[in-house]
PDB file of C-alpha atoms in Angstrom:
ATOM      1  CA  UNK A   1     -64.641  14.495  50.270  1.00  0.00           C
ATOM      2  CA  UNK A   2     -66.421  11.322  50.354  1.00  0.00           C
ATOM      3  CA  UNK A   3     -65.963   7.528  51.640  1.00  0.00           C
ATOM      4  CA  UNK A   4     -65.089   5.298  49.313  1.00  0.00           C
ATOM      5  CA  UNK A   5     -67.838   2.403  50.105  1.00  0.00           C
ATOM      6  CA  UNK A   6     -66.534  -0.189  47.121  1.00  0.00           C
ATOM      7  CA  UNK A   7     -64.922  -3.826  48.195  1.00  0.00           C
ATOM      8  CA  UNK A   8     -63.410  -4.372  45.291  1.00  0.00           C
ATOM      9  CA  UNK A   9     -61.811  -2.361  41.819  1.00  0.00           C
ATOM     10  CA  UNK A  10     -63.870  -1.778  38.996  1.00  0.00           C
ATOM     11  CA  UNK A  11     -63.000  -4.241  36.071  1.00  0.00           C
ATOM     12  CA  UNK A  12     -60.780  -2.502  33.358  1.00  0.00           C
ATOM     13  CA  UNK A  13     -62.891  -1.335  30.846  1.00  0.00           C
ATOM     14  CA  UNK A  14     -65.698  -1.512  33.751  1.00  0.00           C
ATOM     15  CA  UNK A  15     -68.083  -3.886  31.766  1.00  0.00           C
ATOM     16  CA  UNK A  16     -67.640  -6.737  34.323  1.00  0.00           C
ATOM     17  CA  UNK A  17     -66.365  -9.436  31.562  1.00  0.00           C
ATOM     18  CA  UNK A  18     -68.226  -7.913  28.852  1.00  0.00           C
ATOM     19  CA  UNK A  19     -66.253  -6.230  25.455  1.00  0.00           C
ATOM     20  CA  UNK A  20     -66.479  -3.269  24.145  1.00  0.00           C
ATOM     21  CA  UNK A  21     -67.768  -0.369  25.408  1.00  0.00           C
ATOM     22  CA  UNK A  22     -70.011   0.309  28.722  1.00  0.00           C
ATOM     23  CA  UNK A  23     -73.440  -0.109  28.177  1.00  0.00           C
ATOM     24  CA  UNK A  24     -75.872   2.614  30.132  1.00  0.00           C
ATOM     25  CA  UNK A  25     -77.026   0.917  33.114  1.00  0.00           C
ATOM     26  CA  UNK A  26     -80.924  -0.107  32.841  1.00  0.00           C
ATOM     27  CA  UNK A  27     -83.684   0.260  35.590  1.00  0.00           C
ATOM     28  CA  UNK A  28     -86.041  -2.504  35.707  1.00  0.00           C
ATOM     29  CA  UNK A  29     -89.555  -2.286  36.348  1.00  0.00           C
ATOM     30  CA  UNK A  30     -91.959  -5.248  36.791  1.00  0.00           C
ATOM     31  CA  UNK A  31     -94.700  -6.579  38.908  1.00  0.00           C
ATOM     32  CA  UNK A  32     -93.185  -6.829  42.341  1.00  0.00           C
ATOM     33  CA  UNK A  33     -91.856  -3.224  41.617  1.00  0.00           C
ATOM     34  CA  UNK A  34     -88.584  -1.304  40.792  1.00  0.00           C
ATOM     35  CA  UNK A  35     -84.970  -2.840  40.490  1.00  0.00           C
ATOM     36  CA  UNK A  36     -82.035  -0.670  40.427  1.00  0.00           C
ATOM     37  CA  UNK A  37     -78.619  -2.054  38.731  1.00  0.00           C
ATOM     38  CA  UNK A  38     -75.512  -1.712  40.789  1.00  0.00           C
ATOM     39  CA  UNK A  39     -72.470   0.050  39.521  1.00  0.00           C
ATOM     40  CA  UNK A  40     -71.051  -3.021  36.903  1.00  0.00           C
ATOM     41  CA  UNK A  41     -68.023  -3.649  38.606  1.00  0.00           C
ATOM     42  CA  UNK A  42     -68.373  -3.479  42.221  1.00  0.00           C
ATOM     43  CA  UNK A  43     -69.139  -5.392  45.150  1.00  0.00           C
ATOM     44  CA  UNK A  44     -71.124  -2.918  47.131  1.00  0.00           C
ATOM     45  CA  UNK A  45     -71.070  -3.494  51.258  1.00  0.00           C
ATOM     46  CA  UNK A  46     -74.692  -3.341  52.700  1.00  0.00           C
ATOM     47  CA  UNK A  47     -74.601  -1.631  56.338  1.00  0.00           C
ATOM     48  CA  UNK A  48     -76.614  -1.441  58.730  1.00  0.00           C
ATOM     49  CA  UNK A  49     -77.339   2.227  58.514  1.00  0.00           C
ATOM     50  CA  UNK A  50     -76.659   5.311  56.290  1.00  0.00           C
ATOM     51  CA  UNK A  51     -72.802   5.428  56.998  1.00  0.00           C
ATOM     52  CA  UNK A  52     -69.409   3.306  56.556  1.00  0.00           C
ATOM     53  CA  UNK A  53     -69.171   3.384  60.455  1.00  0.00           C
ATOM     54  CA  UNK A  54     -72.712   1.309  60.527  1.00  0.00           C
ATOM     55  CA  UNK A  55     -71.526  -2.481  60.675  1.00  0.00           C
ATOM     56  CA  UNK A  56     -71.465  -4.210  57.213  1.00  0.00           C
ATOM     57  CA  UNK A  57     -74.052  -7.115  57.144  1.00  0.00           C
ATOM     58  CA  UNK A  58     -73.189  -8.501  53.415  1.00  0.00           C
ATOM     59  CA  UNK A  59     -71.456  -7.417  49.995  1.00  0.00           C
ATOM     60  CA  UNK A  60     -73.914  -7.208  46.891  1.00  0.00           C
ATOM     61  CA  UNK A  61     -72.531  -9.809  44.190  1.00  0.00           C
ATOM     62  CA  UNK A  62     -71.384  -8.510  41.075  1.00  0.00           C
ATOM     63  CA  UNK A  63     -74.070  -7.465  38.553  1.00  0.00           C
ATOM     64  CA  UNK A  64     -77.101  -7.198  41.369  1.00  0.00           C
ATOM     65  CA  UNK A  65     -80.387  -5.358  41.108  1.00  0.00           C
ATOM     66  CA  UNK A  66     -81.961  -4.197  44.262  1.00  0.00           C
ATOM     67  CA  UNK A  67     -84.769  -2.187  44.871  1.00  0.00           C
ATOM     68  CA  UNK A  68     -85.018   0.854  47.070  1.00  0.00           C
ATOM     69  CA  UNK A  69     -87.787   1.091  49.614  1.00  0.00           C
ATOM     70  CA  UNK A  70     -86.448   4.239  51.061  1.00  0.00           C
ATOM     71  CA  UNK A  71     -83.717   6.750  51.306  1.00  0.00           C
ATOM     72  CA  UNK A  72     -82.408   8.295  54.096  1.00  0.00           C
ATOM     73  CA  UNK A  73     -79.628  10.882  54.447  1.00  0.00           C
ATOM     74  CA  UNK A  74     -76.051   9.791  56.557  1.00  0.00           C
ATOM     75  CA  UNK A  75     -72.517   9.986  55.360  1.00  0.00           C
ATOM     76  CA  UNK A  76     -71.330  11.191  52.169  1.00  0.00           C
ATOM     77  CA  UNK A  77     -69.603   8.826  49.954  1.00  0.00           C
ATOM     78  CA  UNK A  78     -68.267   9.211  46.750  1.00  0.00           C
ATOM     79  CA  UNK A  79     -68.762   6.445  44.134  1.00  0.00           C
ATOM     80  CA  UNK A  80     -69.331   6.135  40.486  1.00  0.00           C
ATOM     81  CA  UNK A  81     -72.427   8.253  39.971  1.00  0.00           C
ATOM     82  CA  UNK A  82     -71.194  11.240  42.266  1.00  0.00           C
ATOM     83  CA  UNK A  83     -71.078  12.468  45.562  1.00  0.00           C
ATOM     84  CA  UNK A  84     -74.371  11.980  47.382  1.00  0.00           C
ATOM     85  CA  UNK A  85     -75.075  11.661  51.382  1.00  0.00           C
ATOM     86  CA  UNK A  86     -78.540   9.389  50.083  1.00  0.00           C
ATOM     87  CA  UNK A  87     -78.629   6.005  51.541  1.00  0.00           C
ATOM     88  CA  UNK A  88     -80.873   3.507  49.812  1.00  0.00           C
ATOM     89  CA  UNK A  89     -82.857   0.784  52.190  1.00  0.00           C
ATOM     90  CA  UNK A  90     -82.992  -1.994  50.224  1.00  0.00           C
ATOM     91  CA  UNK A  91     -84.642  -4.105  53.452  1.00  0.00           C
ATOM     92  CA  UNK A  92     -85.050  -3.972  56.907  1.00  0.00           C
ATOM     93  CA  UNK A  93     -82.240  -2.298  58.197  1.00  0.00           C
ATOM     94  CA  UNK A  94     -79.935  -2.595  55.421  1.00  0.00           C
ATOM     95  CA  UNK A  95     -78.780   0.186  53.433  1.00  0.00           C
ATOM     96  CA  UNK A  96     -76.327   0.554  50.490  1.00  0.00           C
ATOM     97  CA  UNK A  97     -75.118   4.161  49.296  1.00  0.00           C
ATOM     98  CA  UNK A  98     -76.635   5.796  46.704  1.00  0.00           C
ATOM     99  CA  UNK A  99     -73.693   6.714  44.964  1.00  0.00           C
ATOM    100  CA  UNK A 100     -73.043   3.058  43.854  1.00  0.00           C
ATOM    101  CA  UNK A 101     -76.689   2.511  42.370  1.00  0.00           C
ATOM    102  CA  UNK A 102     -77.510   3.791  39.147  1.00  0.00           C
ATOM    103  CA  UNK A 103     -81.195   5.459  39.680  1.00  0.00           C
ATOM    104  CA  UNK A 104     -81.319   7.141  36.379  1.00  0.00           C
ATOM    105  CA  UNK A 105     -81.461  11.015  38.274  1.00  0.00           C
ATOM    106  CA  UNK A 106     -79.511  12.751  40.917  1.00  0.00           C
ATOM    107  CA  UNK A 107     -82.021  13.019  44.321  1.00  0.00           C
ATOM    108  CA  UNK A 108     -84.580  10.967  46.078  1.00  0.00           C
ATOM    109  CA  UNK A 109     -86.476   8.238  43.907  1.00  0.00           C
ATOM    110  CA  UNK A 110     -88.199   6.473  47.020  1.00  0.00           C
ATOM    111  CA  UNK A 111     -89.869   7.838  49.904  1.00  0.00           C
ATOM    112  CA  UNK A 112     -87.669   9.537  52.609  1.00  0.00           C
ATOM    113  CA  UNK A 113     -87.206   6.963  55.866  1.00  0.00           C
ATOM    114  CA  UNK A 114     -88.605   7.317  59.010  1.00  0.00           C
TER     115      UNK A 114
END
């Protein structure tokens, strides 16, 4: 069974302040590249490395985009979109678990890490 890696509970109807129901999460594209949504809801802790033992340098704000430079596998954690052991480096030695980042597909969607 997996981690969970969440700081905080999803809001009730897990919209983050919005009615109604859930809208699907959307992956943004632009110049400067890709942008992948965080699960609405949570406050995602950013480690150092692909596992909750790997020290925890911030927590993503509600509602944050990030993009993914590469994945690496580490710990399995259980979060909103699965079970996955993929850890997504979102910059120099920071990673956030896959599991709490809507990609749109189950796998890699970056380049593996060195």
């Amino acid at each position: 069974m997996g981690v969970e890696e969440q700081t905080a509970e999803p809001t009730r109807d897990g919209v983050d302040g919005a009615e109604g129901a859930a809208a699907e999460p959307k992956v943004e594209t632009t110049s400067s590249g890709t942008r992948y949504p965080v699960a609405p809801g949570y406050r995602v802790n950013v480690r150092t490395g692909p596992g909750t033992q790997y020290r925890i340098v911030r927590t993503m704000p509600y509602g944050q985009k990030i993009p993914i430079y590469c994945q690496k596998p580490g710990e399995w954690v259980t979060g909103p979109y699965g079970t996955s052991n993929l850890w997504d480096n979102i910059a120099n030695g920071q990673f956030v678990a896959d599991a709490y980042v809507y990609t749109g597909r189950d796998g890699y969607v970056a380049p593996r890490c060195d």
